[in-house]
Coordinates of C-alpha atoms in Angstrom, one line a residue:
M1 CA 88.2 133.2 6.9
G2 CA 88.8 132.9 10.8
E3 CA 89.3 129.5 10.0
F4 CA 91.3 129.6 7.0
I5 CA 93.3 132.0 8.9
G6 CA 93.4 130.0 12.2
S7 CA 94.8 126.8 9.9
V8 CA 97.4 128.7 8.4
W9 CA 98.8 130.3 11.6
W10 CA 99.0 126.8 13.6
M11 CA 100.3 125.0 10.5
I12 CA 103.5 127.8 10.6
V13 CA 103.8 127.7 14.2
S14 CA 103.3 123.4 14.1
L15 CA 106.1 123.4 11.3
G16 CA 108.1 126.1 12.2
V17 CA 108.7 123.9 16.2
L18 CA 109.2 120.5 14.1
V19 CA 111.6 121.8 11.5
T20 CA 113.4 124.3 14.0
F21 CA 114.2 120.8 15.8
H22 CA 115.3 118.6 13.3
E23 CA 117.3 121.1 12.0
F24 CA 118.6 122.1 15.0
G25 CA 119.9 118.2 15.4
H26 CA 121.7 117.6 12.0
Y27 CA 123.5 121.1 13.2
W28 CA 124.9 119.9 16.5
V29 CA 126.0 116.8 15.6
A30 CA 127.6 118.4 12.8
R31 CA 129.3 121.1 14.7
R32 CA 130.4 118.4 17.4
C33 CA 132.0 116.5 14.5
G34 CA 133.6 119.6 13.3
V35 CA 131.7 120.1 10.5
K36 CA 131.8 123.9 9.5
V37 CA 127.9 124.9 9.0
L38 CA 127.5 127.8 6.3
R39 CA 123.4 128.0 6.7
F40 CA 120.8 127.1 10.0
S41 CA 117.6 127.9 7.7
V42 CA 113.9 127.7 8.6
G43 CA 111.7 127.9 5.7
F44 CA 113.1 128.2 2.0
G45 CA 113.2 131.0 -0.3
R46 CA 113.8 134.5 0.4
P47 CA 115.4 135.7 4.2
L48 CA 113.4 137.7 6.2
W49 CA 115.6 138.0 9.2
M50 CA 119.5 137.0 9.4
R51 CA 122.4 137.0 11.7
R52 CA 125.7 135.3 11.8
N53 CA 127.4 133.7 15.1
R54 CA 131.0 134.0 15.2
D55 CA 132.0 130.7 13.9
G56 CA 130.3 132.1 10.2
T57 CA 127.0 130.4 10.1
E58 CA 124.4 132.4 9.7
F59 CA 120.7 132.2 11.3
A60 CA 117.8 132.9 8.9
I61 CA 114.0 132.6 9.0
A62 CA 112.8 132.4 5.2
A63 CA 109.6 133.6 3.6
I64 CA 108.5 129.8 2.7
P65 CA 107.6 128.0 6.1
L66 CA 107.6 124.7 4.6
G67 CA 110.7 122.9 6.1
G68 CA 114.1 124.1 6.5
Y69 CA 118.1 123.4 6.3
V70 CA 121.2 123.4 7.6
K71 CA 124.1 123.6 4.4
M72 CA 127.1 122.7 5.5
L73 CA 130.6 123.5 3.6
D74 CA 131.2 120.6 1.1
E75 CA 133.7 120.3 -1.9
R76 CA 130.6 118.8 -3.8
E77 CA 128.5 121.9 -3.4
V78 CA 131.4 125.3 -3.1
E79 CA 134.8 125.6 -3.7
V80 CA 136.8 125.2 -0.1
H81 CA 139.8 126.6 0.4
P82 CA 142.9 123.6 1.4
H83 CA 143.0 125.4 5.4
E84 CA 139.0 124.5 5.6
R85 CA 139.1 121.2 3.9
G86 CA 139.2 119.6 7.2
Q87 CA 136.0 120.9 8.4
A88 CA 134.4 119.6 5.4
F89 CA 131.4 116.9 5.3
N90 CA 132.8 115.0 2.6
H91 CA 136.3 115.0 4.2
K92 CA 134.2 113.4 7.5
T93 CA 134.4 110.0 8.5
V94 CA 131.7 107.5 7.4
W95 CA 130.4 107.2 10.6
Q96 CA 130.8 110.7 11.3
R97 CA 128.3 111.3 8.5
I98 CA 125.7 109.1 9.6
A99 CA 125.6 110.5 12.5
I100 CA 124.9 113.9 11.2
V101 CA 122.4 112.7 8.7
A102 CA 120.0 110.6 11.2
A103 CA 121.0 114.0 14.0
G104 CA 117.8 115.0 12.5
P105 CA 115.1 112.2 12.9
I106 CA 116.4 111.6 16.2
A107 CA 115.7 114.8 17.4
N108 CA 112.2 114.7 16.0
L109 CA 111.6 111.6 18.1
L110 CA 113.7 113.3 21.1
L111 CA 110.8 115.9 20.6
C112 CA 108.1 113.6 20.6
I113 CA 108.8 112.1 23.4
A114 CA 109.3 115.6 25.1
L115 CA 106.1 117.1 24.0
L116 CA 104.2 113.7 25.0
W117 CA 105.7 113.8 29.1
A118 CA 104.8 117.4 28.8
M119 CA 101.0 116.3 27.8
F120 CA 100.6 113.5 30.5
V121 CA 102.3 116.0 33.1
L122 CA 99.6 118.9 32.1
G123 CA 97.0 116.2 31.8
R124 CA 95.5 114.9 28.9
Q125 CA 91.5 115.1 28.5
D126 CA 89.6 113.3 26.4
Y127 CA 86.2 110.5 26.4
S128 CA 86.0 107.6 27.6
A129 CA 85.6 104.5 25.2
T130 CA 82.0 104.0 26.5
I131 CA 79.6 102.7 24.2
G132 CA 76.6 104.8 24.3
R133 CA 74.8 103.2 21.5
T134 CA 74.7 99.8 19.6
T135 CA 73.0 98.6 16.3
G136 CA 73.4 95.5 14.0
M137 CA 76.7 93.7 14.2
A138 CA 77.6 95.3 17.4
Q139 CA 74.1 94.7 19.2
A140 CA 74.1 90.9 17.7
A141 CA 77.8 90.2 19.3
G142 CA 76.5 91.3 22.9
L143 CA 78.2 94.5 23.2
Q144 CA 75.3 97.4 24.7
A145 CA 75.3 101.2 25.5
G146 CA 77.0 102.2 28.9
D147 CA 79.8 99.1 28.0
R148 CA 83.5 100.6 28.7
V149 CA 85.9 99.2 26.6
L150 CA 88.7 97.9 28.3
S151 CA 91.0 96.6 25.4
V152 CA 90.7 95.3 21.5
D153 CA 92.3 92.3 20.8
G154 CA 94.6 92.7 24.1
R155 CA 95.4 95.9 22.8
A156 CA 94.5 98.2 26.4
V157 CA 92.6 101.3 25.6
A158 CA 91.7 104.2 27.5
T159 CA 90.0 106.5 25.2
A160 CA 87.4 106.4 22.2
G161 CA 89.9 107.2 19.5
E162 CA 92.3 104.6 20.9
A163 CA 89.4 102.1 21.0
S164 CA 88.1 103.9 17.2
M165 CA 91.8 103.4 16.1
A166 CA 92.1 99.5 17.2
L167 CA 89.3 98.4 15.6
T168 CA 89.6 100.7 12.3
T169 CA 92.9 98.2 12.2
A170 CA 91.2 95.2 13.0
A171 CA 89.0 96.0 10.0
M172 CA 91.7 96.6 7.7
D173 CA 93.2 93.5 8.4
R174 CA 90.1 92.1 7.8
H175 CA 89.8 90.0 11.1
D176 CA 87.3 89.8 14.1
A177 CA 87.7 91.7 16.9
R178 CA 88.5 90.7 20.6
V179 CA 86.3 93.7 22.7
E180 CA 87.2 93.2 26.4
V181 CA 84.2 95.5 28.5
L182 CA 83.3 96.7 31.4
D183 CA 79.3 96.4 31.5
S184 CA 77.0 98.8 33.8
L185 CA 77.2 96.1 36.3
D186 CA 81.2 96.2 36.1
Q187 CA 81.2 93.2 35.1
T188 CA 84.2 92.3 32.7
R189 CA 83.4 90.3 29.5
T190 CA 84.7 89.5 26.5
R191 CA 83.1 89.7 22.9
N192 CA 83.8 89.1 19.5
L193 CA 83.4 92.2 16.9
P194 CA 82.6 90.2 13.5
L195 CA 84.9 93.0 11.5
S196 CA 85.7 90.4 8.6
Q197 CA 82.3 90.5 8.1
L198 CA 82.3 94.0 6.7
P199 CA 81.7 93.9 3.0
A200 CA 84.7 94.7 0.5
G201 CA 85.9 98.2 0.0
F202 CA 84.5 100.0 3.1
N203 CA 85.2 103.2 3.7
E204 CA 88.1 102.8 6.3
R205 CA 86.6 106.1 8.3
Q206 CA 83.5 104.8 9.0
V207 CA 84.1 101.0 10.3
L208 CA 82.4 102.1 13.7
S209 CA 78.8 102.9 11.8
L210 CA 79.5 100.1 10.2
A211 CA 80.3 97.9 12.7
G212 CA 77.1 99.8 14.5
V213 CA 79.5 101.3 17.4
G214 CA 78.3 104.4 18.9
W215 CA 80.5 106.3 21.8
L216 CA 78.3 108.2 24.7
S217 CA 80.5 111.6 24.0
A218 CA 79.6 111.5 20.6
L219 CA 75.5 111.3 21.1
Q220 CA 72.8 114.2 21.4
P221 CA 70.3 113.9 23.5
A222 CA 66.8 113.2 21.9
Q223 CA 65.6 116.8 24.4
V224 CA 63.0 118.7 22.6
D225 CA 64.2 122.9 22.3
K226 CA 60.9 123.8 20.6
V227 CA 57.9 122.6 19.4
L228 CA 56.1 124.6 16.5
P229 CA 52.7 126.0 16.3
D230 CA 50.1 124.0 14.8
S231 CA 51.9 121.0 14.5
A232 CA 51.4 117.0 15.8
A233 CA 53.4 117.6 18.7
Q234 CA 51.5 121.1 20.0
G235 CA 50.4 120.2 22.9
V236 CA 51.5 116.8 23.3
V237 CA 55.3 117.3 23.9
M238 CA 56.5 120.2 25.6
P239 CA 60.0 121.9 25.5
G240 CA 62.5 120.2 27.8
D241 CA 61.3 117.0 27.1
L242 CA 63.8 114.0 26.5
I243 CA 62.4 111.3 24.2
V244 CA 63.8 108.1 25.1
A245 CA 61.9 105.7 22.7
I246 CA 59.0 106.3 20.2
D247 CA 56.5 103.2 18.8
G248 CA 58.3 100.7 21.3
Q249 CA 61.5 101.6 19.6
R250 CA 64.3 102.8 22.1
I251 CA 65.8 106.3 21.3
D252 CA 69.0 106.8 22.4
G253 CA 70.2 110.1 20.3
A254 CA 68.4 112.8 18.4
D255 CA 70.0 111.3 15.3
Q256 CA 67.6 108.3 15.5
V257 CA 64.3 110.7 15.6
A258 CA 63.7 111.5 11.9
A259 CA 63.8 107.6 11.1
Q260 CA 61.7 106.4 13.8
I261 CA 59.0 109.4 12.6
R262 CA 58.7 108.1 9.0
A263 CA 58.5 104.9 10.1
L264 CA 55.3 105.8 12.4
G265 CA 54.1 107.9 9.6
Q266 CA 54.6 105.2 7.0
R267 CA 52.3 103.0 8.8
G268 CA 49.9 104.9 9.3
G269 CA 47.7 106.0 12.3
P270 CA 48.2 107.2 15.4
G271 CA 51.9 105.7 17.9
M272 CA 53.0 106.3 21.3
I273 CA 56.4 108.4 22.1
E274 CA 57.7 108.6 24.9
V275 CA 59.7 111.1 27.0
Q276 CA 60.7 111.8 30.0
R277 CA 59.3 115.7 31.6
A278 CA 60.4 116.5 35.5
G279 CA 61.7 113.0 36.6
E280 CA 58.5 111.2 35.0
R281 CA 58.5 109.1 32.3
L282 CA 55.3 109.5 29.9
A283 CA 53.6 107.8 27.1
L284 CA 52.0 110.2 25.0
E285 CA 49.9 109.6 21.5
L286 CA 50.5 111.5 18.2
T287 CA 50.1 111.2 14.4
P288 CA 52.7 112.0 12.7
R289 CA 51.5 114.6 9.1
Q290 CA 53.2 114.6 5.9
G291 CA 55.0 118.0 4.8
K292 CA 58.1 119.0 3.6
D293 CA 61.6 119.5 3.8
A294 CA 64.1 122.8 3.1
Q295 CA 64.5 120.7 -0.5
G296 CA 60.7 120.5 -0.8
A297 CA 60.6 116.9 -1.0
P298 CA 58.2 115.3 1.1
V299 CA 58.7 114.3 4.6
W300 CA 56.7 112.7 7.9
Q301 CA 56.9 115.0 10.8
I302 CA 55.5 115.9 14.0
G303 CA 56.7 119.7 14.2
I304 CA 59.9 119.6 17.3
G305 CA 63.3 121.2 16.9
F306 CA 66.4 120.1 18.9
A307 CA 69.1 122.0 20.3
Q308 CA 71.7 122.8 18.6
P309 CA 74.9 120.2 19.1
S310 CA 76.6 121.1 22.3
A311 CA 80.0 120.1 22.7
P312 CA 81.0 116.7 24.6
V313 CA 82.4 116.8 28.2
Y314 CA 85.4 115.3 28.4
D315 CA 84.9 112.5 31.1
A316 CA 89.1 111.0 30.9
K317 CA 92.0 112.5 32.3
L318 CA 95.0 111.0 31.4
Q319 CA 97.8 112.9 34.5
Y320 CA 100.8 111.7 35.7
G321 CA 104.0 113.3 38.1
P322 CA 107.0 114.2 36.5
L323 CA 108.8 111.0 37.2
A324 CA 105.8 108.7 36.5
A325 CA 105.0 110.4 33.2
L326 CA 108.4 109.7 31.5
P327 CA 107.9 105.7 31.0
V328 CA 103.9 106.5 30.4
A329 CA 105.4 109.1 27.5
L330 CA 108.3 106.4 26.2
R331 CA 105.2 103.6 25.9
E332 CA 103.0 106.2 23.9
T333 CA 105.7 106.8 21.4
A334 CA 106.1 103.2 21.1
R335 CA 102.8 102.6 20.5
M336 CA 102.4 105.5 18.1
A337 CA 105.6 104.3 16.2
G338 CA 104.1 101.0 16.0
D339 CA 100.6 102.8 14.6
S340 CA 101.8 104.6 12.1
L341 CA 104.4 102.0 10.7
G342 CA 101.3 100.1 10.7
M343 CA 99.9 102.1 8.7
M344 CA 102.4 102.2 6.0
R345 CA 102.9 99.1 5.6
R346 CA 99.1 98.4 4.8
I347 CA 99.3 101.0 2.3
V348 CA 101.9 99.4 1.0
T349 CA 100.4 95.7 1.3
G350 CA 96.9 97.3 -0.1
N351 CA 94.7 96.7 2.9
A352 CA 94.5 100.3 4.2
S353 CA 93.7 102.6 1.3
L354 CA 95.7 105.4 -0.4
Q355 CA 93.3 108.2 1.1
N356 CA 95.1 108.2 4.2
I357 CA 97.7 109.8 2.8
S358 CA 97.1 113.2 4.0
G359 CA 99.0 116.9 3.1
P360 CA 99.2 120.5 4.3
V361 CA 95.7 121.1 4.1
T362 CA 95.0 118.4 6.6
I363 CA 97.5 119.1 8.5
A364 CA 96.7 122.7 8.9
R365 CA 93.0 122.2 9.3
V366 CA 93.8 119.8 12.4
A367 CA 96.3 121.9 13.8
N368 CA 93.8 124.5 14.1
V369 CA 91.3 122.1 15.8
S370 CA 93.5 120.7 18.2
A371 CA 95.1 124.4 19.3
Q372 CA 91.4 125.5 19.8
R373 CA 90.9 122.6 22.5
G374 CA 93.4 123.0 24.4
A375 CA 97.0 122.7 25.6
D376 CA 97.1 118.5 26.0
W377 CA 95.6 118.1 22.6
F378 CA 97.8 120.8 20.6
L379 CA 100.7 119.1 22.3
Y380 CA 99.6 115.6 21.4
F381 CA 99.4 116.8 18.1
L382 CA 102.3 118.2 18.2
A383 CA 104.2 114.7 19.3
L384 CA 102.3 113.1 16.5
L385 CA 103.4 115.0 13.4
S386 CA 107.0 115.0 14.9
L387 CA 107.2 111.6 15.3
S388 CA 105.2 111.2 11.5
L389 CA 108.5 113.4 10.5
C390 CA 111.2 111.0 12.3
I391 CA 109.8 108.4 10.5
I392 CA 108.9 109.6 7.1
N393 CA 112.8 110.8 7.1
L394 CA 113.9 107.9 7.5
L395 CA 112.7 106.2 4.6
P396 CA 115.2 105.0 2.0
I397 CA 114.0 107.4 -0.4
P398 CA 117.1 109.6 -2.1
I399 CA 116.8 113.3 -1.4
L400 CA 115.4 112.3 1.9
D401 CA 117.9 111.3 5.2
G402 CA 117.0 107.7 4.5
G403 CA 118.1 108.1 1.5
H404 CA 121.6 109.3 2.4
L405 CA 121.7 106.9 5.4
L406 CA 121.1 104.4 2.7
Y407 CA 124.2 105.6 0.5
Y408 CA 126.1 105.7 3.5
L409 CA 125.8 101.9 4.1
I410 CA 126.0 101.1 0.5
E411 CA 129.5 103.3 1.2
L412 CA 130.2 100.9 4.1
V413 CA 130.0 97.5 2.3
K414 CA 131.8 98.2 -1.0
G415 CA 134.4 100.2 0.7
S416 CA 134.0 103.4 -1.4
P417 CA 131.5 106.1 -1.9
L418 CA 128.7 106.0 -4.6
S419 CA 129.8 107.3 -8.3
E420 CA 128.4 110.9 -8.5
R421 CA 126.7 109.3 -11.4
A422 CA 124.4 107.0 -9.2
M423 CA 123.9 109.5 -6.6
A424 CA 122.5 112.0 -9.6
A425 CA 120.7 109.1 -10.5
G426 CA 119.1 108.7 -7.0
Q427 CA 118.0 112.0 -6.9
Y428 CA 115.9 112.2 -9.3
V429 CA 114.1 109.0 -8.8
G430 CA 113.9 110.1 -4.8
L431 CA 112.4 113.7 -6.8
A432 CA 109.7 111.9 -8.5
L433 CA 108.4 109.6 -5.5
L434 CA 108.7 112.6 -3.3
A435 CA 106.6 114.6 -5.9
G436 CA 104.3 111.4 -6.5
L437 CA 103.3 111.4 -2.6
M438 CA 102.7 115.4 -2.6
G439 CA 100.2 115.3 -5.2
L440 CA 99.0 111.9 -4.2
A441 CA 98.7 114.0 -0.5
F442 CA 96.8 116.9 -2.4
Y443 CA 94.5 114.9 -4.0
N444 CA 93.4 113.5 -0.8
D445 CA 93.4 117.0 0.7
I446 CA 91.0 118.7 -1.5
L447 CA 89.0 115.8 -1.7
S448 CA 88.6 115.6 2.1
L449 CA 87.4 119.7 1.9
P450 CA 83.5 120.2 3.1
L451 CA 81.3 121.1 -0.6
R452 CA 80.2 124.7 0.3

């Protein structure tokens, strides 16, 4: 219940901030162009709070916090007194109307840059792109534990998240990735990761595991927390031991132990388990026993338990002074925009799954997780969401800002506004497209919910 309340709260906070800036962009430019604004509302439905300024604009906070709007004086919607026609939106030039409509997405873009600037001044803590384990494809390509990824296909990466995104993008585009790494000897090397060989229809969220790449930050050490009485490990393994190898197979994390114990048990007879204890490396002999797991299925086990996984420690921090942070924020905004547009293109062309389209449930969950991680992560989340709101609103879909801009561009070309009938038809098409996208987003949200 606590997670649910936190998710709802942080989603309301996030959308409230972003919508307020978006609508303020429309409002500010509309007032500069001499348009009378009737209402500035954050949220839809019945107003919970309202105030009126000296210009007659009502500022309201409404009950449904999933958007907002700026209602302007317009003869197509309300009756306008003759002396106020000069303040009506529909009486403004096409260039003024374009400026007013475009101001909302532009406000979100500027907010994204400001949030990223604040994040870099504060200092963004993250996980370095250091490899903790390689198997299969990555191991065959020459990538090794301890390698720190410097770039993917010529694109510099500073964190595990950036490297993961670059590798996933290469996999979706079905091409091999050129990975530049700094190895444990501080030598720069280039490896070719053959991501084009991934099977058709692969799960895009499992690219790293399919490629055999595990980040150091994601590994849980195989450190023994307890030894069960009357078990194969009693008197052999001790709490505090760090398992480093089983029967000659290297162990990098606790998740590898069960498979190696099973292989040892199926082979039969005793095997060697190597541990680090008090600074020494010891080779110990033991024989797994067959028991039952929690579901009653047979399983090979030695009777040890590991400590509960702890949160990984951040080992990378990106921090700049107030002046140096601005160009970095601009570059990060450009990178994020390129990634977002690239993902949209891949979804349209079929190179990326429709499962990448997420809705409010996912937004709420990510907002809560980001807020719990710290101010730097939450600022980054807000910046990404603000940029996404900018891009989505600029799509040429009637009912969105981009659809209205399309109408005005057509007006510029043909020299006269579109007919009311054409615009009404466009609104219906836009509503249908938007409803379809929202339905798909909700469907993906429901599929992503954990089963209990």
